[in-house]
Amino acid sequence: MAYLVWVEGEVDVAGMIESYLADGNQKTPDRHDLSLTGVCLGWRRTAPLLEALARSRSAASR
């Protein structure tokens, strides 16, 4: 899971999320919506995480 750390106006990335169109990955390039590399979150699972990060950033800046 990814999270951001805000310290006195600076943002440090403390993690990473791999995201693509569909969940998972594939060994052969049969589908255009699946990653060929690492296992990724699909967009339906990524969008709520991005929204949560935006909300937490908004709350931290108050």
PDB file of N, CA and C in Angstrom:
ATOM      1  N   MET A   1       0.839  -1.176   0.000  1.00  0.00           N
ATOM      2  CA  MET A   1       0.000   0.000   0.000  1.00  0.00           C
ATOM      3  C   MET A   1       0.882   1.237   0.000  1.00  0.00           C
ATOM      4  N   ALA A   2       0.413   2.284  -0.599  1.00  0.00           N
ATOM      5  CA  ALA A   2       1.150   3.545  -0.652  1.00  0.00           C
ATOM      6  C   ALA A   2       0.593   4.506   0.380  1.00  0.00           C
ATOM      7  N   TYR A   3       1.444   5.326   0.873  1.00  0.00           N
ATOM      8  CA  TYR A   3       1.007   6.399   1.737  1.00  0.00           C
ATOM      9  C   TYR A   3       1.967   7.567   1.566  1.00  0.00           C
ATOM     10  N   LEU A   4       1.501   8.750   1.872  1.00  0.00           N
ATOM     11  CA  LEU A   4       2.320   9.949   1.764  1.00  0.00           C
ATOM     12  C   LEU A   4       2.527  10.525   3.146  1.00  0.00           C
ATOM     13  N   VAL A   5       3.669  11.157   3.343  1.00  0.00           N
ATOM     14  CA  VAL A   5       3.984  11.783   4.617  1.00  0.00           C
ATOM     15  C   VAL A   5       4.135  13.283   4.371  1.00  0.00           C
ATOM     16  N   TRP A   6       3.363  14.089   5.084  1.00  0.00           N
ATOM     17  CA  TRP A   6       3.458  15.541   4.968  1.00  0.00           C
ATOM     18  C   TRP A   6       4.129  16.083   6.211  1.00  0.00           C
ATOM     19  N   VAL A   7       5.242  16.772   6.018  1.00  0.00           N
ATOM     20  CA  VAL A   7       5.952  17.393   7.128  1.00  0.00           C
ATOM     21  C   VAL A   7       6.224  18.843   6.749  1.00  0.00           C
ATOM     22  N   GLU A   8       5.594  19.763   7.440  1.00  0.00           N
ATOM     23  CA  GLU A   8       5.781  21.197   7.219  1.00  0.00           C
ATOM     24  C   GLU A   8       5.756  21.575   5.741  1.00  0.00           C
ATOM     25  N   GLY A   9       4.717  21.145   5.048  1.00  0.00           N
ATOM     26  CA  GLY A   9       4.523  21.524   3.663  1.00  0.00           C
ATOM     27  C   GLY A   9       5.264  20.696   2.637  1.00  0.00           C
ATOM     28  N   GLU A  10       6.088  19.755   3.056  1.00  0.00           N
ATOM     29  CA  GLU A  10       6.804  18.906   2.109  1.00  0.00           C
ATOM     30  C   GLU A  10       6.130  17.546   2.029  1.00  0.00           C
ATOM     31  N   VAL A  11       6.155  16.950   0.864  1.00  0.00           N
ATOM     32  CA  VAL A  11       5.534  15.646   0.654  1.00  0.00           C
ATOM     33  C   VAL A  11       6.615  14.635   0.322  1.00  0.00           C
ATOM     34  N   ASP A  12       6.658  13.543   1.050  1.00  0.00           N
ATOM     35  CA  ASP A  12       7.571  12.440   0.773  1.00  0.00           C
ATOM     36  C   ASP A  12       6.748  11.207   0.438  1.00  0.00           C
ATOM     37  N   VAL A  13       7.093  10.534  -0.652  1.00  0.00           N
ATOM     38  CA  VAL A  13       6.420   9.291  -1.005  1.00  0.00           C
ATOM     39  C   VAL A  13       7.048   8.181  -0.182  1.00  0.00           C
ATOM     40  N   ALA A  14       6.218   7.446   0.537  1.00  0.00           N
ATOM     41  CA  ALA A  14       6.722   6.395   1.406  1.00  0.00           C
ATOM     42  C   ALA A  14       6.286   5.011   0.948  1.00  0.00           C
ATOM     43  N   GLY A  15       5.722   4.920  -0.213  1.00  0.00           N
ATOM     44  CA  GLY A  15       5.273   3.636  -0.727  1.00  0.00           C
ATOM     45  C   GLY A  15       4.892   3.770  -2.185  1.00  0.00           C
ATOM     46  N   MET A  16       4.404   2.698  -2.756  1.00  0.00           N
ATOM     47  CA  MET A  16       4.065   2.715  -4.168  1.00  0.00           C
ATOM     48  C   MET A  16       2.918   1.747  -4.436  1.00  0.00           C
ATOM     49  N   ILE A  17       2.069   2.107  -5.379  1.00  0.00           N
ATOM     50  CA  ILE A  17       1.000   1.233  -5.853  1.00  0.00           C
ATOM     51  C   ILE A  17       1.213   1.028  -7.343  1.00  0.00           C
ATOM     52  N   GLU A  18       1.160  -0.206  -7.778  1.00  0.00           N
ATOM     53  CA  GLU A  18       1.194  -0.476  -9.214  1.00  0.00           C
ATOM     54  C   GLU A  18      -0.237  -0.659  -9.682  1.00  0.00           C
ATOM     55  N   SER A  19      -0.617   0.134 -10.673  1.00  0.00           N
ATOM     56  CA  SER A  19      -1.994   0.128 -11.143  1.00  0.00           C
ATOM     57  C   SER A  19      -2.029   0.018 -12.658  1.00  0.00           C
ATOM     58  N   TYR A  20      -3.062  -0.638 -13.153  1.00  0.00           N
ATOM     59  CA  TYR A  20      -3.284  -0.771 -14.583  1.00  0.00           C
ATOM     60  C   TYR A  20      -4.793  -0.824 -14.795  1.00  0.00           C
ATOM     61  N   LEU A  21      -5.243  -1.214 -15.931  1.00  0.00           N
ATOM     62  CA  LEU A  21      -6.681  -1.212 -16.202  1.00  0.00           C
ATOM     63  C   LEU A  21      -7.422  -2.323 -15.465  1.00  0.00           C
ATOM     64  N   ALA A  22      -6.866  -3.534 -15.451  1.00  0.00           N
ATOM     65  CA  ALA A  22      -7.502  -4.679 -14.787  1.00  0.00           C
ATOM     66  C   ALA A  22      -6.582  -5.207 -13.687  1.00  0.00           C
ATOM     67  N   ASP A  23      -7.169  -5.857 -12.673  1.00  0.00           N
ATOM     68  CA  ASP A  23      -6.381  -6.476 -11.598  1.00  0.00           C
ATOM     69  C   ASP A  23      -5.525  -7.607 -12.142  1.00  0.00           C
ATOM     70  N   GLY A  24      -4.332  -7.761 -11.581  1.00  0.00           N
ATOM     71  CA  GLY A  24      -3.493  -8.910 -11.897  1.00  0.00           C
ATOM     72  C   GLY A  24      -2.416  -8.614 -12.922  1.00  0.00           C
ATOM     73  N   ASN A  25      -1.902  -9.685 -13.516  1.00  0.00           N
ATOM     74  CA  ASN A  25      -0.921  -9.579 -14.591  1.00  0.00           C
ATOM     75  C   ASN A  25      -1.026 -10.806 -15.477  1.00  0.00           C
ATOM     76  N   GLN A  26      -0.221 -10.839 -16.522  1.00  0.00           N
ATOM     77  CA  GLN A  26      -0.259 -11.965 -17.459  1.00  0.00           C
ATOM     78  C   GLN A  26       1.162 -12.309 -17.888  1.00  0.00           C
ATOM     79  N   LYS A  27       1.373 -13.541 -18.253  1.00  0.00           N
ATOM     80  CA  LYS A  27       2.688 -14.007 -18.705  1.00  0.00           C
ATOM     81  C   LYS A  27       2.903 -13.788 -20.198  1.00  0.00           C
ATOM     82  N   THR A  28       1.830 -13.847 -20.970  1.00  0.00           N
ATOM     83  CA  THR A  28       1.919 -13.616 -22.417  1.00  0.00           C
ATOM     84  C   THR A  28       0.997 -12.459 -22.778  1.00  0.00           C
ATOM     85  N   PRO A  29       1.352 -11.669 -23.769  1.00  0.00           N
ATOM     86  CA  PRO A  29       0.566 -10.472 -24.098  1.00  0.00           C
ATOM     87  C   PRO A  29      -0.729 -10.770 -24.854  1.00  0.00           C
ATOM     88  N   ASP A  30      -1.668 -11.422 -24.173  1.00  0.00           N
ATOM     89  CA  ASP A  30      -2.952 -11.765 -24.792  1.00  0.00           C
ATOM     90  C   ASP A  30      -4.003 -10.671 -24.618  1.00  0.00           C
ATOM     91  N   ARG A  31      -3.904  -9.922 -23.518  1.00  0.00           N
ATOM     92  CA  ARG A  31      -4.926  -8.906 -23.210  1.00  0.00           C
ATOM     93  C   ARG A  31      -4.279  -7.533 -23.089  1.00  0.00           C
ATOM     94  N   HIS A  32      -4.917  -6.540 -23.653  1.00  0.00           N
ATOM     95  CA  HIS A  32      -4.375  -5.184 -23.587  1.00  0.00           C
ATOM     96  C   HIS A  32      -4.611  -4.519 -22.233  1.00  0.00           C
ATOM     97  N   ASP A  33      -5.514  -5.051 -21.425  1.00  0.00           N
ATOM     98  CA  ASP A  33      -5.849  -4.403 -20.162  1.00  0.00           C
ATOM     99  C   ASP A  33      -5.131  -4.989 -18.948  1.00  0.00           C
ATOM    100  N   LEU A  34      -4.238  -5.966 -19.150  1.00  0.00           N
ATOM    101  CA  LEU A  34      -3.495  -6.575 -18.048  1.00  0.00           C
ATOM    102  C   LEU A  34      -2.011  -6.273 -18.174  1.00  0.00           C
ATOM    103  N   SER A  35      -1.387  -5.991 -17.042  1.00  0.00           N
ATOM    104  CA  SER A  35       0.047  -5.727 -17.007  1.00  0.00           C
ATOM    105  C   SER A  35       0.841  -6.956 -17.425  1.00  0.00           C
ATOM    106  N   LEU A  36       1.970  -6.728 -18.068  1.00  0.00           N
ATOM    107  CA  LEU A  36       2.892  -7.820 -18.396  1.00  0.00           C
ATOM    108  C   LEU A  36       3.955  -7.988 -17.319  1.00  0.00           C
ATOM    109  N   THR A  37       4.094  -7.035 -16.439  1.00  0.00           N
ATOM    110  CA  THR A  37       5.137  -7.079 -15.416  1.00  0.00           C
ATOM    111  C   THR A  37       4.541  -7.557 -14.098  1.00  0.00           C
ATOM    112  N   GLY A  38       4.613  -6.739 -13.062  1.00  0.00           N
ATOM    113  CA  GLY A  38       4.130  -7.132 -11.753  1.00  0.00           C
ATOM    114  C   GLY A  38       2.615  -7.152 -11.662  1.00  0.00           C
ATOM    115  N   VAL A  39       2.131  -7.781 -10.606  1.00  0.00           N
ATOM    116  CA  VAL A  39       0.689  -7.804 -10.338  1.00  0.00           C
ATOM    117  C   VAL A  39       0.253  -6.386  -9.977  1.00  0.00           C
ATOM    118  N   CYS A  40      -0.775  -5.909 -10.638  1.00  0.00           N
ATOM    119  CA  CYS A  40      -1.258  -4.539 -10.444  1.00  0.00           C
ATOM    120  C   CYS A  40      -2.689  -4.525  -9.930  1.00  0.00           C
ATOM    121  N   LEU A  41      -3.036  -3.435  -9.263  1.00  0.00           N
ATOM    122  CA  LEU A  41      -4.431  -3.186  -8.933  1.00  0.00           C
ATOM    123  C   LEU A  41      -5.123  -2.679 -10.181  1.00  0.00           C
ATOM    124  N   GLY A  42      -6.345  -3.071 -10.368  1.00  0.00           N
ATOM    125  CA  GLY A  42      -7.140  -2.535 -11.466  1.00  0.00           C
ATOM    126  C   GLY A  42      -7.671  -1.158 -11.116  1.00  0.00           C
ATOM    127  N   TRP A  43      -8.210  -0.473 -12.120  1.00  0.00           N
ATOM    128  CA  TRP A  43      -8.689   0.884 -11.910  1.00  0.00           C
ATOM    129  C   TRP A  43      -9.803   0.957 -10.869  1.00  0.00           C
ATOM    130  N   ARG A  44     -10.703  -0.029 -10.819  1.00  0.00           N
ATOM    131  CA  ARG A  44     -11.807   0.006  -9.841  1.00  0.00           C
ATOM    132  C   ARG A  44     -11.298  -0.023  -8.408  1.00  0.00           C
ATOM    133  N   ARG A  45     -10.126  -0.610  -8.176  1.00  0.00           N
ATOM    134  CA  ARG A  45      -9.551  -0.630  -6.828  1.00  0.00           C
ATOM    135  C   ARG A  45      -8.595   0.539  -6.609  1.00  0.00           C
ATOM    136  N   THR A  46      -8.039   1.088  -7.674  1.00  0.00           N
ATOM    137  CA  THR A  46      -7.098   2.204  -7.562  1.00  0.00           C
ATOM    138  C   THR A  46      -7.810   3.522  -7.288  1.00  0.00           C
ATOM    139  N   ALA A  47      -8.909   3.775  -7.979  1.00  0.00           N
ATOM    140  CA  ALA A  47      -9.613   5.056  -7.842  1.00  0.00           C
ATOM    141  C   ALA A  47      -9.976   5.379  -6.389  1.00  0.00           C
ATOM    142  N   PRO A  48     -10.542   4.439  -5.609  1.00  0.00           N
ATOM    143  CA  PRO A  48     -10.850   4.757  -4.211  1.00  0.00           C
ATOM    144  C   PRO A  48      -9.597   5.067  -3.380  1.00  0.00           C
ATOM    145  N   LEU A  49      -8.481   4.423  -3.687  1.00  0.00           N
ATOM    146  CA  LEU A  49      -7.243   4.721  -2.965  1.00  0.00           C
ATOM    147  C   LEU A  49      -6.767   6.139  -3.257  1.00  0.00           C
ATOM    148  N   LEU A  50      -6.842   6.550  -4.512  1.00  0.00           N
ATOM    149  CA  LEU A  50      -6.457   7.915  -4.870  1.00  0.00           C
ATOM    150  C   LEU A  50      -7.376   8.937  -4.207  1.00  0.00           C
ATOM    151  N   GLU A  51      -8.656   8.626  -4.148  1.00  0.00           N
ATOM    152  CA  GLU A  51      -9.597   9.523  -3.479  1.00  0.00           C
ATOM    153  C   GLU A  51      -9.284   9.626  -1.989  1.00  0.00           C
ATOM    154  N   ALA A  52      -8.935   8.514  -1.354  1.00  0.00           N
ATOM    155  CA  ALA A  52      -8.582   8.525   0.067  1.00  0.00           C
ATOM    156  C   ALA A  52      -7.308   9.332   0.307  1.00  0.00           C
ATOM    157  N   LEU A  53      -6.329   9.199  -0.575  1.00  0.00           N
ATOM    158  CA  LEU A  53      -5.107   9.995  -0.449  1.00  0.00           C
ATOM    159  C   LEU A  53      -5.413  11.484  -0.579  1.00  0.00           C
ATOM    160  N   ALA A  54      -6.271  11.832  -1.516  1.00  0.00           N
ATOM    161  CA  ALA A  54      -6.643  13.239  -1.693  1.00  0.00           C
ATOM    162  C   ALA A  54      -7.356  13.773  -0.455  1.00  0.00           C
ATOM    163  N   ARG A  55      -8.263  12.972   0.109  1.00  0.00           N
ATOM    164  CA  ARG A  55      -8.967  13.401   1.327  1.00  0.00           C
ATOM    165  C   ARG A  55      -7.995  13.569   2.485  1.00  0.00           C
ATOM    166  N   SER A  56      -7.050  12.643   2.633  1.00  0.00           N
ATOM    167  CA  SER A  56      -6.104  12.742   3.744  1.00  0.00           C
ATOM    168  C   SER A  56      -5.195  13.947   3.566  1.00  0.00           C
ATOM    169  N   ARG A  57      -4.846  14.268   2.329  1.00  0.00           N
ATOM    170  CA  ARG A  57      -4.023  15.456   2.064  1.00  0.00           C
ATOM    171  C   ARG A  57      -4.801  16.712   2.405  1.00  0.00           C
ATOM    172  N   SER A  58      -6.064  16.729   2.036  1.00  0.00           N
ATOM    173  CA  SER A  58      -6.912  17.879   2.335  1.00  0.00           C
ATOM    174  C   SER A  58      -7.046  18.070   3.845  1.00  0.00           C
ATOM    175  N   ALA A  59      -7.238  16.984   4.572  1.00  0.00           N
ATOM    176  CA  ALA A  59      -7.363  17.055   6.032  1.00  0.00           C
ATOM    177  C   ALA A  59      -6.051  17.489   6.672  1.00  0.00           C
ATOM    178  N   ALA A  60      -4.913  17.053   6.130  1.00  0.00           N
ATOM    179  CA  ALA A  60      -3.606  17.394   6.696  1.00  0.00           C
ATOM    180  C   ALA A  60      -3.266  18.864   6.494  1.00  0.00           C
ATOM    181  N   SER A  61      -3.825  19.482   5.468  1.00  0.00           N
ATOM    182  CA  SER A  61      -3.492  20.880   5.185  1.00  0.00           C
ATOM    183  C   SER A  61      -4.353  21.866   5.972  1.00  0.00           C
ATOM    184  N   ARG A  62      -5.298  21.357   6.743  1.00  0.00           N
ATOM    185  CA  ARG A  62      -6.169  22.249   7.533  1.00  0.00           C
ATOM    186  C   ARG A  62      -5.506  22.674   8.807  1.00  0.00           C
TER     187      ARG A  62
END
